[in-house]
Amino acid sequence: MPTLDSSPLGLHRVLEPQGVLPQAATRLDPRPEIWLDEVRIDVETLNLDAASYRQLAEKHHGDGDAVRAEVLDIVAARGKMQNPVTGSGGMLVGTVAEVGPQSRLGLAVGDRVATLVSLSLTPLAVSDGLERWDGRSEQVPARGHAILFGRSIAAVLPDDLDPRLALMVMDVCGAPALVARVVRSCVKDQASQEGIDPSRRGLRVCVLGGAGKSGSLSLAAARDAGAVHLIGVVPTEAEAMTLRASGLADEVVVADARSPLGLSTAVRAVGGPADVTVVCVDVPGCEQPAILATADGGTVVFFSMATSFAAAALGAEGLAADVTMLVGNGYVPGHAAYALDLLRRIPAVRELFEARRG
Amino acid sequence: MPTLDSSPLGLHRVLEPQGVLPQAATRLDPRPEIWLDEVRIDVETLNLDAASYRQLAEKHHGDGDAVRAEVLDIVAARGKMQNPVTGSGGMLVGTVAEVGPQSRLGLAVGDRVATLVSLSLTPLAVSDGLERWDGRSEQVPARGHAILFGRSIAAVLPDDLDPRLALMVMDVCGAPALVARVVRSCVKDQASQEGIDPSRRGLRVCVLGGAGKSGSLSLAAARDAGAVHLIGVVPTEAEAMTLRASGLADEVVVADARSPLGLSTAVRAVGGPADVTVVCVDVPGCEQPAILATADGGTVVFFSMATSFAAAALGAEGLAADVTMLVGNGYVPGHAAYALDLLRRIPAVRELFEARRG
């Protein structure tokens, strides 16, 4: 074992530049020997994130051999799979090969796991030249090893679910966990308020993008946490039919989440404004519409990576809107287990995910 | 008066793209004729927000003439002063020139007011070429007019305070109001928890940029709301001396808010990690450092317009950090009155502001 002290954040694996966190590093040390608090994984599959794979495929005009060669070059040069253009990574599936005596991740040798921190900060070495991958999909069969730091997140793949299904759920598992927490807290606040207008009792939650992966799980989590009126907003009639059939929402409306007046009018027509609005739509410009669809004193949770901080902050101010706005943190303790539990308990959620898997 | 119906949100002034709110618009109609619910202001001073001014000054390497030319170009092209890179604006001071018969803002012709909605959504025309401005400060003497919509916020400048002082306070008044609300809620939560470690009782608040305008008001508000241990972080020994002399913080440390380890080590050395971390530093890259300086289960409030939504969301996930992250909404009911009240009640706050005014 190396003599340098390890850092739970992985700073001891940063080679260049010195002093930054692994995500910001240009080169990590992927040596297979582990420090006392680390875990080594034998890699089985890399799942490149959609933005990264798209950039590589477009750059090489769909030439799979060239894409494979570039991924190999990146991993060799950086000691991690981080697309230099998009900055993003993905996740991986593998088997636990060694667990340091001071690791607190709760993993055991032989566990089949998915990493829930980005590949963009995970030390990685590939040993098979990615020979089983044709470079034509985001799923990369691979041999090699990866390292988890002392403070990291990995989830054991459940025995009772198809791994591909479990992965799809884990990919968005931060959303239902945070929604459940926010809804529970709002329900408690409402219960402690005196003299509330009886017609406004019961928490109303609106999910933008309610038929999607994070959206459907968010609706299920809101119900689970005690919300009484659920509104799902979707962009097309086809998605509306799917969501209506699922029963996950009490009301389903078709509206453009980028249209300030269109959205708030649609939401008001079915019992809104909402006490909690959850943004799961990955398009820019939903900040002010979401704020306008939310009641005074309510909360907006932004999960979309297309969210602009300034548009949200100045947007609320510009509307003189007294709303609490949360950055959707992808990590809540127990998030993967909770999301898998929702999938198991609620057949409608499982059906939506199975239909997506194709 | 134009025949098109007005919208309290200002939709009738949006020229491009159609259907978005004024903040998201690339071009507004700044015509001086007002609709029935509008107010026209004769402009006296524009106060560019810090992030916007810094971006412009850095882009032009401090060349004031070039900065002035770009501000004029922006206002001419957009019909508002919204920095295209930061998305932010600022505020303005002026005199009410005309009040529409349906306006509900409570203003009268001749009132000297500050607008508390961002310049990034306020129709604006400049008529003097900004000839009295050297482009070297955020304060821009200007002639021209601006428009307030039906739903807007403007405050009459108080009689008992120097207008420049009142403005400096109003410019950042959203921060103390939100900090007070968050701290009060956390104090209440902590009081309701059973079996909390006695050594961890009492709410610890850390303010990055504690000697600045929003920072010093945030420290005062945190104390006012019941926090027991206040840490102020500043970038230089000079600012540390000022903040120490003020007594607004219990501990003052000099640290680089962009350094993940540097900041968290410094904060831990003086009683951290914090239960609530308030980011008032207008430089990019403070997201992960702020998260690392915050205790598990704690809250980070981002007021800096340099905050990146993705860096915050992915940063917390990458660190497996269970923190609540709030977008600093610039509007909380009563925010201007509360901030002015803090300035009046707490001599140290007033002294800091007077010293800055120079």
XYZ file of C-alpha atoms in Angstrom:
716
model
C 0.000 0.000 0.000
C 1.240 3.523 -0.801
C 2.550 5.587 2.064
C 0.907 8.924 1.181
C -2.196 9.510 3.322
C -5.450 9.094 1.500
C -8.216 11.701 1.361
C -11.871 10.603 1.402
C -12.384 12.951 -1.530
C -9.624 11.280 -3.583
C -7.161 14.172 -3.537
C -4.283 11.664 -3.161
C -5.103 10.320 -6.649
C -4.932 13.742 -8.333
C -1.763 14.026 -10.456
C -2.519 17.210 -12.411
C -3.131 19.958 -11.533
C -2.212 19.737 -7.864
C -4.774 20.714 -5.233
C -7.977 20.410 -7.261
C -10.718 17.858 -6.657
C -10.724 14.697 -8.846
C -13.556 16.008 -11.013
C -11.545 19.079 -11.974
C -8.276 17.148 -12.443
C -6.847 16.558 -15.898
C -5.036 13.393 -14.770
C -5.725 10.879 -12.000
C -3.577 8.014 -10.707
C -5.504 4.808 -11.527
C -3.043 2.353 -9.916
C -4.808 -0.839 -8.796
C -3.264 -0.860 -5.292
C -5.826 0.637 -2.926
C -5.428 2.934 0.038
C -6.952 1.895 3.366
C -10.342 3.547 2.764
C -10.701 2.692 -0.931
C -12.530 0.006 -2.895
C -11.385 -1.543 -6.206
C -14.007 -2.637 -8.736
C -13.495 -5.081 -11.616
C -15.232 -3.294 -14.452
C -17.941 -4.999 -16.497
C -19.712 -2.153 -18.342
C -19.144 1.564 -18.724
C -22.269 3.634 -19.364
C -21.156 6.818 -21.075
C -23.498 9.702 -20.413
C -25.680 10.763 -23.324
C -24.068 14.164 -23.874
C -20.552 12.677 -23.944
C -21.382 9.829 -26.318
C -23.220 12.144 -28.682
C -20.232 14.502 -28.863
C -17.838 11.634 -29.663
C -20.131 10.037 -32.257
C -20.694 13.353 -34.008
C -17.013 14.256 -34.001
C -16.142 10.957 -35.690
C -19.206 10.929 -37.964
C -20.396 7.673 -36.432
C -17.116 5.801 -37.103
C -17.225 3.297 -34.210
C -13.534 2.367 -34.446
C -12.545 6.023 -34.148
C -14.891 6.534 -31.189
C -13.407 3.487 -29.447
C -9.869 4.702 -30.132
C -10.661 8.107 -28.637
C -12.239 6.633 -25.499
C -9.132 4.497 -25.017
C -6.926 7.561 -25.522
C -8.945 9.566 -22.982
C -8.784 6.873 -20.319
C -5.039 6.353 -20.900
C -4.279 10.081 -20.783
C -6.581 11.086 -17.901
C -6.804 7.966 -15.767
C -10.601 8.426 -15.904
C -13.316 8.566 -18.550
C -14.127 12.245 -18.734
C -15.048 13.688 -22.102
C -12.739 16.723 -22.504
C -15.395 18.669 -24.420
C -18.533 18.031 -22.362
C -16.717 17.501 -19.055
C -19.134 14.698 -18.287
C -18.583 10.999 -17.669
C -21.294 8.456 -16.951
C -21.388 5.529 -14.542
C -20.110 1.957 -14.440
C -21.187 -1.511 -13.422
C -18.766 -4.049 -12.020
C -17.867 -6.411 -9.218
C -16.114 -5.499 -5.986
C -12.578 -6.963 -6.120
C -11.006 -5.546 -2.950
C -12.225 -3.511 0.027
C -9.822 -1.472 2.137
C -10.064 -2.112 5.897
C -11.142 1.502 6.538
C -13.753 1.710 3.782
C -17.187 2.754 5.025
C -19.148 2.149 1.830
C -20.567 -1.114 3.187
C -19.443 -3.189 0.194
C -18.089 -6.761 0.204
C -15.858 -8.581 -2.275
C -18.049 -10.158 -4.960
C -20.870 -7.577 -4.749
C -22.152 -6.539 -8.153
C -22.453 -2.753 -8.003
C -23.255 0.388 -9.947
C -21.273 3.520 -9.119
C -23.481 6.528 -8.449
C -20.710 9.103 -8.658
C -19.670 10.272 -12.095
C -16.973 8.537 -14.155
C -15.574 12.051 -14.556
C -14.009 11.712 -11.093
C -13.450 7.927 -10.869
C -9.909 6.504 -11.372
C -10.150 3.966 -14.199
C -7.849 1.684 -16.219
C -8.963 -0.426 -19.201
C -7.095 -3.680 -19.971
C -8.896 -5.241 -22.940
C -8.648 -2.471 -25.519
C -12.490 -2.356 -25.409
C -12.365 -5.149 -28.013
C -15.964 -6.195 -27.361
C -17.353 -2.709 -28.084
C -18.192 -1.536 -31.580
C -18.201 2.128 -30.578
C -21.808 2.470 -31.654
C -23.660 2.726 -28.341
C -23.307 4.318 -24.898
C -23.026 0.875 -23.280
C -19.366 -0.155 -23.310
C -18.459 -3.749 -22.343
C -15.013 -3.369 -20.781
C -12.388 -5.151 -18.741
C -10.278 -3.185 -16.285
C -10.527 -1.694 -12.822
C -11.919 1.400 -11.154
C -11.408 2.927 -7.713
C -13.949 4.267 -5.229
C -12.727 6.744 -2.615
C -13.581 6.815 1.078
C -16.443 9.210 0.440
C -18.220 7.897 -2.595
C -21.493 6.248 -3.578
C -22.094 2.801 -5.041
C -25.227 0.682 -4.909
C -25.401 -3.099 -4.924
C -27.519 -4.250 -7.877
C -30.636 -5.969 -6.577
C -31.163 -9.680 -7.282
C -34.840 -9.313 -8.090
C -34.592 -6.753 -10.908
C -33.165 -6.816 -14.410
C -29.851 -4.914 -14.072
C -30.768 -2.621 -16.966
C -33.997 -1.652 -15.188
C -32.184 -1.087 -11.897
C -29.628 1.108 -13.659
C -32.314 3.256 -15.271
C -33.839 3.832 -11.843
C -30.527 4.534 -10.133
C -29.630 7.045 -12.821
C -32.416 9.390 -11.596
C -32.760 8.263 -7.986
C -31.870 11.643 -6.472
C -35.177 13.162 -7.602
C -37.724 10.978 -5.755
C -35.680 11.053 -2.535
C -35.489 14.846 -2.481
C -39.132 15.273 -3.520
C -40.225 12.975 -0.699
C -38.177 14.963 1.785
C -39.523 18.333 0.615
C -43.140 17.159 0.505
C -42.895 15.598 3.961
C -41.508 18.834 5.369
C -44.231 20.944 3.688
C -46.978 18.614 4.924
C -45.618 19.000 8.447
C -45.443 22.796 8.112
C -49.004 22.940 6.834
C -50.242 20.789 9.692
C -48.676 23.145 12.229
C -50.328 26.232 10.741
C -53.396 27.564 12.500
C -56.436 28.816 10.719
C -55.514 27.690 7.233
C -58.306 28.079 4.673
C -59.939 24.595 4.655
C -60.295 24.668 0.865
C -56.500 24.975 0.626
C -55.707 22.082 2.957
C -53.731 19.184 1.557
C -50.475 19.580 -0.302
C -50.635 20.146 -4.058
C -47.624 19.020 -6.081
C -47.017 19.713 -9.767
C -44.358 17.784 -11.723
C -43.175 19.211 -15.045
C -42.204 16.254 -17.227
C -44.339 13.879 -15.173
C -44.192 10.999 -17.676
C -40.389 10.825 -17.779
C -38.070 8.742 -15.603
C -37.341 11.287 -12.875
C -40.827 12.793 -13.289
C -42.796 9.590 -12.759
C -40.659 8.647 -9.774
C -41.171 12.165 -8.376
C -44.956 11.815 -8.639
C -44.810 8.438 -6.884
C -42.566 9.885 -4.168
C -44.855 12.894 -3.642
C -47.864 10.636 -3.131
C -45.806 8.393 -0.853
C -44.831 11.419 1.250
C -48.382 12.624 1.781
C -49.297 14.985 -1.062
C -53.022 14.892 -1.768
C -53.303 16.514 -5.181
C -50.830 15.605 -7.916
C -50.625 17.399 -11.244
C -48.485 15.980 -14.036
C -47.522 18.288 -16.901
C -46.388 16.740 -20.200
C -45.554 18.192 -23.615
C -47.644 15.886 -25.861
C -51.012 14.138 -25.948
C -49.202 10.791 -26.337
C -47.349 11.288 -23.059
C -50.577 12.494 -21.454
C -52.290 9.224 -22.376
C -49.443 7.200 -20.886
C -49.420 9.205 -17.677
C -53.228 9.188 -17.332
C -53.286 5.421 -17.749
C -50.657 5.047 -15.011
C -52.766 6.776 -12.375
C -49.629 8.348 -10.883
C -51.136 11.850 -11.180
C -54.607 13.059 -10.237
C -54.610 15.500 -13.116
C -52.629 15.400 -16.339
C -52.308 18.450 -18.544
C -50.559 19.082 -21.826
C -48.633 22.354 -21.701
C -45.360 23.914 -22.808
C -43.229 24.208 -19.658
C -41.372 27.120 -21.279
C -44.513 29.224 -21.631
C -45.009 31.370 -18.506
C -48.668 32.107 -19.036
C -49.514 28.864 -20.821
C -48.153 26.756 -17.992
C -49.639 28.698 -15.089
C -53.041 28.910 -16.768
C -53.032 25.153 -17.417
C -51.957 24.322 -13.869
C -54.528 26.685 -12.326
C -57.270 25.034 -14.372
C -56.673 21.695 -12.624
C -56.336 22.740 -8.990
C -53.158 24.790 -8.987
C -51.117 26.804 -8.241
C -48.943 24.142 -6.653
C -47.429 24.204 -3.184
C -44.452 22.293 -4.582
C -43.411 22.378 -8.245
C -40.813 19.866 -9.473
C -38.956 20.637 -12.710
C -37.882 17.455 -14.545
C -37.880 18.892 -18.078
C -34.440 19.091 -19.683
C -35.042 22.200 -21.770
C -33.912 25.754 -21.005
C -36.358 28.479 -20.019
C -38.614 26.700 -17.513
C -37.555 28.808 -14.529
C -40.110 31.607 -14.598
C -42.959 29.396 -15.818
C -42.330 27.050 -12.882
C -42.261 29.997 -10.465
C -45.548 31.361 -11.829
C -47.194 27.941 -11.480
C -46.287 27.899 -7.771
C -48.328 29.412 -4.932
C -46.979 32.237 -2.804
C -44.896 30.689 -0.036
C -44.432 27.514 -2.101
C -41.328 25.639 -3.228
C -39.775 24.922 -6.630
C -37.304 22.043 -6.957
C -35.111 22.233 -10.057
C -33.735 18.889 -11.280
C -33.138 19.892 -14.892
C -29.472 20.392 -15.805
C -30.727 23.042 -18.239
C -31.655 25.281 -15.291
C -30.001 28.703 -15.209
C -29.158 29.953 -11.728
C -29.489 33.603 -12.744
C -32.789 33.019 -14.554
C -34.230 31.410 -11.415
C -32.891 33.975 -8.932
C -33.694 37.051 -10.976
C -36.849 35.482 -12.355
C -38.417 35.103 -8.927
C -37.350 38.611 -7.952
C -38.698 40.023 -11.202
C -42.079 38.451 -10.508
C -42.045 39.536 -6.846
C -42.622 35.846 -6.165
C -42.106 34.621 -2.613
C -41.039 31.049 -3.436
C -38.296 28.835 -2.023
C -36.101 27.498 -4.837
C -33.999 24.373 -4.393
C -31.061 23.160 -6.472
C -31.837 19.464 -7.079
C -28.985 17.754 -5.261
C -28.484 14.321 -6.860
C -27.499 12.857 -3.500
C -29.795 12.119 -0.590
C -28.850 9.282 1.783
C -30.670 6.103 0.810
C -31.751 7.497 -2.546
C -31.093 4.378 -4.642
C -32.840 2.033 -2.224
C -35.833 4.373 -1.983
C -36.235 4.682 -5.760
C -35.955 0.898 -6.247
C -38.498 0.445 -3.468
C -40.968 2.752 -5.265
C -40.476 0.720 -8.456
C -41.173 -2.523 -6.608
C -44.178 -1.225 -4.668
C -45.938 0.693 -7.408
C -46.743 -1.361 -10.509
C -47.503 1.783 -12.548
C -43.947 3.052 -12.050
C -42.501 -0.289 -13.104
C -44.684 -0.394 -16.191
C -43.544 3.079 -17.272
C -39.893 2.072 -16.888
C -40.331 -1.294 -18.610
C -42.029 0.432 -21.532
C -39.071 2.820 -21.834
C -36.545 0.015 -21.732
C -38.242 -1.314 -24.869
C -51.728 55.222 -24.960
C -51.205 51.988 -26.900
C -54.259 49.855 -27.546
C -52.711 46.438 -26.808
C -53.772 45.218 -23.349
C -51.045 45.363 -20.744
C -49.929 42.436 -18.597
C -48.889 42.974 -14.971
C -45.795 40.892 -15.812
C -44.824 43.113 -18.734
C -45.515 40.619 -21.530
C -46.832 43.450 -23.710
C -43.326 44.968 -23.777
C -41.599 41.818 -25.021
C -40.506 42.128 -28.647
C -38.279 39.014 -29.009
C -38.823 36.159 -28.625
C -42.600 36.257 -28.451
C -44.340 34.812 -25.395
C -41.446 34.841 -22.939
C -41.314 37.008 -19.843
C -39.315 40.257 -19.924
C -36.376 38.699 -18.059
C -35.916 35.977 -20.682
C -36.507 38.352 -23.594
C -33.652 39.373 -25.852
C -35.406 42.630 -26.723
C -37.950 44.806 -24.893
C -39.975 47.774 -26.070
C -38.760 50.754 -23.998
C -41.183 53.323 -25.454
C -41.880 56.148 -22.946
C -45.696 56.049 -23.351
C -47.126 54.033 -20.456
C -49.955 51.532 -20.293
C -52.733 52.024 -17.681
C -51.005 50.007 -14.921
C -47.439 51.174 -15.573
C -45.150 53.792 -14.039
C -42.447 55.762 -15.874
C -39.304 56.763 -14.026
C -36.852 59.487 -15.006
C -33.511 57.762 -14.488
C -30.836 59.304 -12.313
C -28.394 56.447 -11.617
C -27.985 52.862 -12.795
C -26.328 50.484 -10.335
C -24.863 47.579 -12.296
C -24.713 44.376 -10.306
C -21.246 43.279 -9.211
C -21.001 40.134 -11.356
C -22.040 42.016 -14.483
C -19.666 44.910 -13.917
C -16.779 42.593 -13.155
C -17.361 40.597 -16.343
C -17.419 43.777 -18.429
C -14.352 45.268 -16.737
C -12.358 42.053 -17.143
C -13.397 41.590 -20.754
C -12.174 45.078 -21.587
C -9.122 44.908 -19.292
C -10.384 47.864 -17.283
C -10.751 50.151 -20.319
C -13.586 52.401 -19.086
C -14.459 53.791 -22.513
C -14.874 50.281 -23.893
C -17.034 49.294 -20.925
C -19.247 52.343 -21.420
C -19.569 51.631 -25.146
C -20.640 48.061 -24.469
C -23.239 49.108 -21.882
C -24.689 51.579 -24.387
C -24.739 48.869 -27.058
C -26.516 46.454 -24.735
C -29.216 48.957 -23.765
C -29.749 49.989 -27.385
C -29.960 46.396 -28.619
C -32.016 44.914 -25.785
C -34.136 47.787 -24.522
C -32.842 46.879 -21.039
C -29.502 46.590 -19.238
C -28.922 42.844 -19.060
C -25.374 41.537 -19.334
C -25.522 38.849 -22.050
C -22.853 36.730 -20.325
C -23.965 36.832 -16.692
C -27.657 37.347 -17.456
C -27.798 39.806 -14.585
C -28.644 43.499 -14.429
C -28.671 45.671 -11.330
C -31.085 48.358 -10.161
C -31.782 52.018 -10.748
C -32.678 55.209 -8.921
C -34.859 57.902 -10.350
C -37.920 60.070 -9.956
C -41.456 59.048 -10.761
C -42.464 60.944 -13.906
C -45.892 59.448 -14.658
C -48.228 57.003 -12.911
C -50.877 55.082 -14.849
C -54.392 55.302 -13.381
C -54.454 51.534 -12.724
C -51.012 51.255 -11.108
C -51.052 49.599 -7.660
C -47.450 50.296 -6.680
C -48.470 53.201 -4.439
C -46.137 55.709 -6.093
C -46.777 59.391 -6.827
C -45.224 61.723 -9.390
C -42.090 63.265 -7.903
C -41.297 60.359 -5.551
C -37.611 59.508 -5.539
C -37.468 55.725 -5.782
C -35.194 52.744 -6.173
C -36.393 49.842 -8.294
C -36.079 46.527 -6.532
C -36.666 44.375 -9.591
C -33.655 43.677 -11.738
C -32.595 45.879 -14.607
C -32.480 42.609 -16.560
C -36.269 42.858 -17.011
C -36.849 46.631 -16.831
C -37.519 48.510 -20.077
C -34.851 51.206 -20.288
C -33.716 53.903 -22.689
C -30.617 56.047 -22.188
C -30.573 59.541 -23.712
C -27.251 61.072 -22.638
C -24.727 58.550 -24.002
C -23.673 57.966 -20.365
C -21.353 60.942 -20.835
C -20.939 61.511 -17.094
C -19.700 57.938 -16.479
C -16.051 56.947 -16.813
C -16.854 53.219 -17.034
C -14.751 52.533 -13.967
C -17.397 51.852 -11.324
C -20.727 50.093 -10.938
C -22.500 53.407 -10.297
C -23.593 54.883 -13.619
C -24.955 58.441 -13.694
C -27.450 58.354 -16.543
C -30.276 60.271 -18.154
C -33.190 58.419 -19.707
C -36.360 56.631 -18.672
C -37.409 53.258 -17.331
C -40.765 51.502 -16.999
C -42.294 49.627 -14.065
C -45.019 47.060 -14.768
C -48.218 46.428 -12.811
C -46.530 43.728 -10.702
C -43.182 45.172 -9.752
C -41.281 46.406 -6.729
C -39.995 49.894 -6.039
C -39.197 51.550 -2.744
C -39.375 55.242 -1.942
C -36.000 56.339 -0.588
C -36.266 56.984 3.177
C -35.933 60.545 4.566
C -33.644 59.653 7.466
C -30.840 58.082 5.458
C -28.452 59.364 2.836
C -29.939 58.097 -0.447
C -26.654 56.500 -1.491
C -26.581 54.588 1.777
C -30.213 53.486 1.429
C -29.522 52.323 -2.112
C -26.517 50.293 -1.153
C -28.693 48.558 1.419
C -31.682 48.023 -0.868
C -29.435 46.629 -3.577
C -28.713 43.574 -1.439
C -31.804 43.505 0.771
C -32.943 40.090 -0.427
C -29.966 38.433 1.282
C -30.588 39.381 4.932
C -34.319 38.683 4.644
C -33.766 35.170 3.257
C -30.903 34.414 5.652
C -33.104 35.421 8.591
C -35.888 33.160 7.350
C -33.565 30.165 6.796
C -31.806 30.598 10.138
C -35.094 30.948 12.013
C -36.390 27.772 10.414
C -33.161 25.848 11.202
C -33.178 27.061 14.811
C -36.753 25.815 15.143
C -35.867 22.448 13.568
C -32.907 22.044 15.867
C -35.038 22.851 18.918
C -37.525 20.146 17.946
C -34.855 17.455 17.580
C -34.431 15.037 20.451
C -31.086 13.869 21.732
C -28.897 16.256 19.757
C -25.220 16.213 20.774
C -24.996 19.117 23.286
C -21.644 20.228 21.878
C -23.394 20.757 18.527
C -26.293 22.808 19.908
C -26.739 26.327 18.653
C -26.813 27.203 15.008
C -23.488 27.873 13.272
C -23.586 30.159 10.249
C -20.695 30.838 7.860
C -20.814 33.754 5.446
C -18.407 33.741 2.497
C -17.647 37.364 1.725
C -18.672 38.459 5.218
C -17.194 41.946 4.957
C -19.137 42.845 1.815
C -22.529 44.471 1.556
C -24.735 41.409 1.343
C -22.290 39.497 3.543
C -22.296 41.920 6.473
C -26.085 42.256 6.343
C -26.352 38.458 6.216
C -24.210 38.148 9.357
C -26.373 40.725 11.131
C -29.551 38.956 10.013
C -28.247 35.541 11.119
C -27.520 36.906 14.609
C -30.901 38.642 14.668
C -32.605 35.328 13.792
C -30.946 33.348 16.560
C -27.669 31.921 15.235
C -25.122 31.518 18.045
C -21.826 31.067 16.196
C -21.019 33.284 13.239
C -18.017 32.762 10.976
C -17.068 35.381 8.431
C -14.750 34.375 5.581
C -12.877 37.088 3.697
C -10.186 37.033 0.998
C -7.681 39.474 2.495
C -6.165 40.464 5.822
C -7.412 44.029 5.267
C -11.019 42.864 5.038
C -10.435 40.606 8.033
C -9.378 43.590 10.134
C -12.483 45.526 9.113
C -14.819 42.637 9.848
C -13.114 41.797 13.167
C -13.435 45.412 14.290
C -17.139 45.378 13.469
C -17.927 42.504 15.816
C -20.539 41.188 13.369
C -18.843 37.761 13.293
C -17.570 35.653 16.194
C -14.722 34.334 14.078
C -13.088 35.861 11.043
C -10.847 33.826 8.750
C -8.906 34.670 5.627
C -9.393 31.966 2.969
C -9.866 31.539 -0.757
C -13.545 30.644 -1.235
C -12.597 28.832 -4.465
C -10.276 26.386 -2.721
C -12.188 23.261 -1.652
C -9.730 22.139 1.000
C -8.446 25.570 1.922
C -11.912 26.827 2.751
C -13.204 23.794 4.632
C -9.995 23.506 6.669
C -10.172 27.190 7.587
C -13.841 27.001 8.563
C -13.326 23.817 10.596
C -10.519 25.484 12.512
C -12.915 28.101 13.914
C -15.899 25.993 14.902
C -17.176 24.739 11.526
C -18.505 23.007 9.531
C -21.458 25.372 9.343
C -25.126 24.466 9.615
C -25.873 27.254 7.180
C -23.359 28.578 4.647
C -24.174 31.791 2.807
C -22.303 32.484 -0.439
C -21.908 36.220 -1.048
C -18.683 36.032 -3.075
C -19.109 37.084 -6.687
C -16.491 34.796 -8.235
C -17.068 31.497 -10.054
C -16.050 28.176 -8.535
C -17.289 28.557 -4.945
C -19.919 25.792 -5.203
C -17.943 22.743 -4.069
C -15.913 24.663 -1.479
C -19.153 25.991 0.062
C -20.648 22.491 0.091
C -17.546 21.061 1.785
C -17.628 23.789 4.443
C -21.196 22.790 5.368
C -22.208 20.081 7.835
C -24.155 17.021 6.717
C -27.815 17.932 6.751
C -26.928 21.628 6.499
C -28.001 24.325 4.067
C -26.119 26.397 1.501
C -27.699 29.631 0.292
C -26.224 30.892 -2.968
C -26.590 34.640 -3.501
C -23.696 35.028 -5.916
C -24.777 35.554 -9.510
C -21.581 33.727 -10.475
C -23.115 30.490 -9.165
C -23.363 27.658 -11.699
C -26.455 25.492 -11.283
C -24.709 22.410 -12.720
C -21.591 22.908 -10.603
C -23.752 23.031 -7.472
C -25.978 20.067 -8.375
C -23.217 17.776 -9.692
C -20.746 19.069 -7.125
C -22.889 17.984 -4.183
C -23.541 14.606 -5.805
C -19.836 14.076 -6.521
C -19.049 14.738 -2.863
C -21.956 12.590 -1.603
C -22.934 15.680 0.369
C -26.373 15.723 1.946
C -26.929 19.475 1.889
C -29.958 21.566 1.003
C -29.034 24.144 -1.622
C -31.119 27.272 -2.085
C -31.194 29.645 -5.010
C -31.011 33.061 -3.360
C -34.355 34.593 -4.306
C -33.911 38.359 -4.274
C -37.511 38.844 -3.159
C -38.869 38.188 0.295
C -41.838 40.252 1.465
C -40.643 43.197 3.554
C -37.012 42.739 2.512
C -36.150 46.422 2.011
C -37.692 47.533 5.311
C -35.920 44.701 7.180
C -32.503 45.525 5.741
C -32.893 49.237 6.469
C -34.006 48.331 9.978
C -30.822 46.284 10.507
C -28.756 49.246 9.338
C -30.564 51.579 11.731
C -30.410 49.210 14.715
C -26.851 47.918 14.381
C -24.172 50.625 14.356
C -21.510 48.184 13.084
C -23.512 47.528 9.921
C -23.952 51.221 9.338
C -20.249 51.872 9.872
C -19.296 49.203 7.317
C -21.661 50.683 4.766
C -20.554 54.246 5.450
C -16.918 53.210 5.058
C -17.696 51.619 1.703
C -19.540 54.658 0.515
C -16.231 56.459 0.985
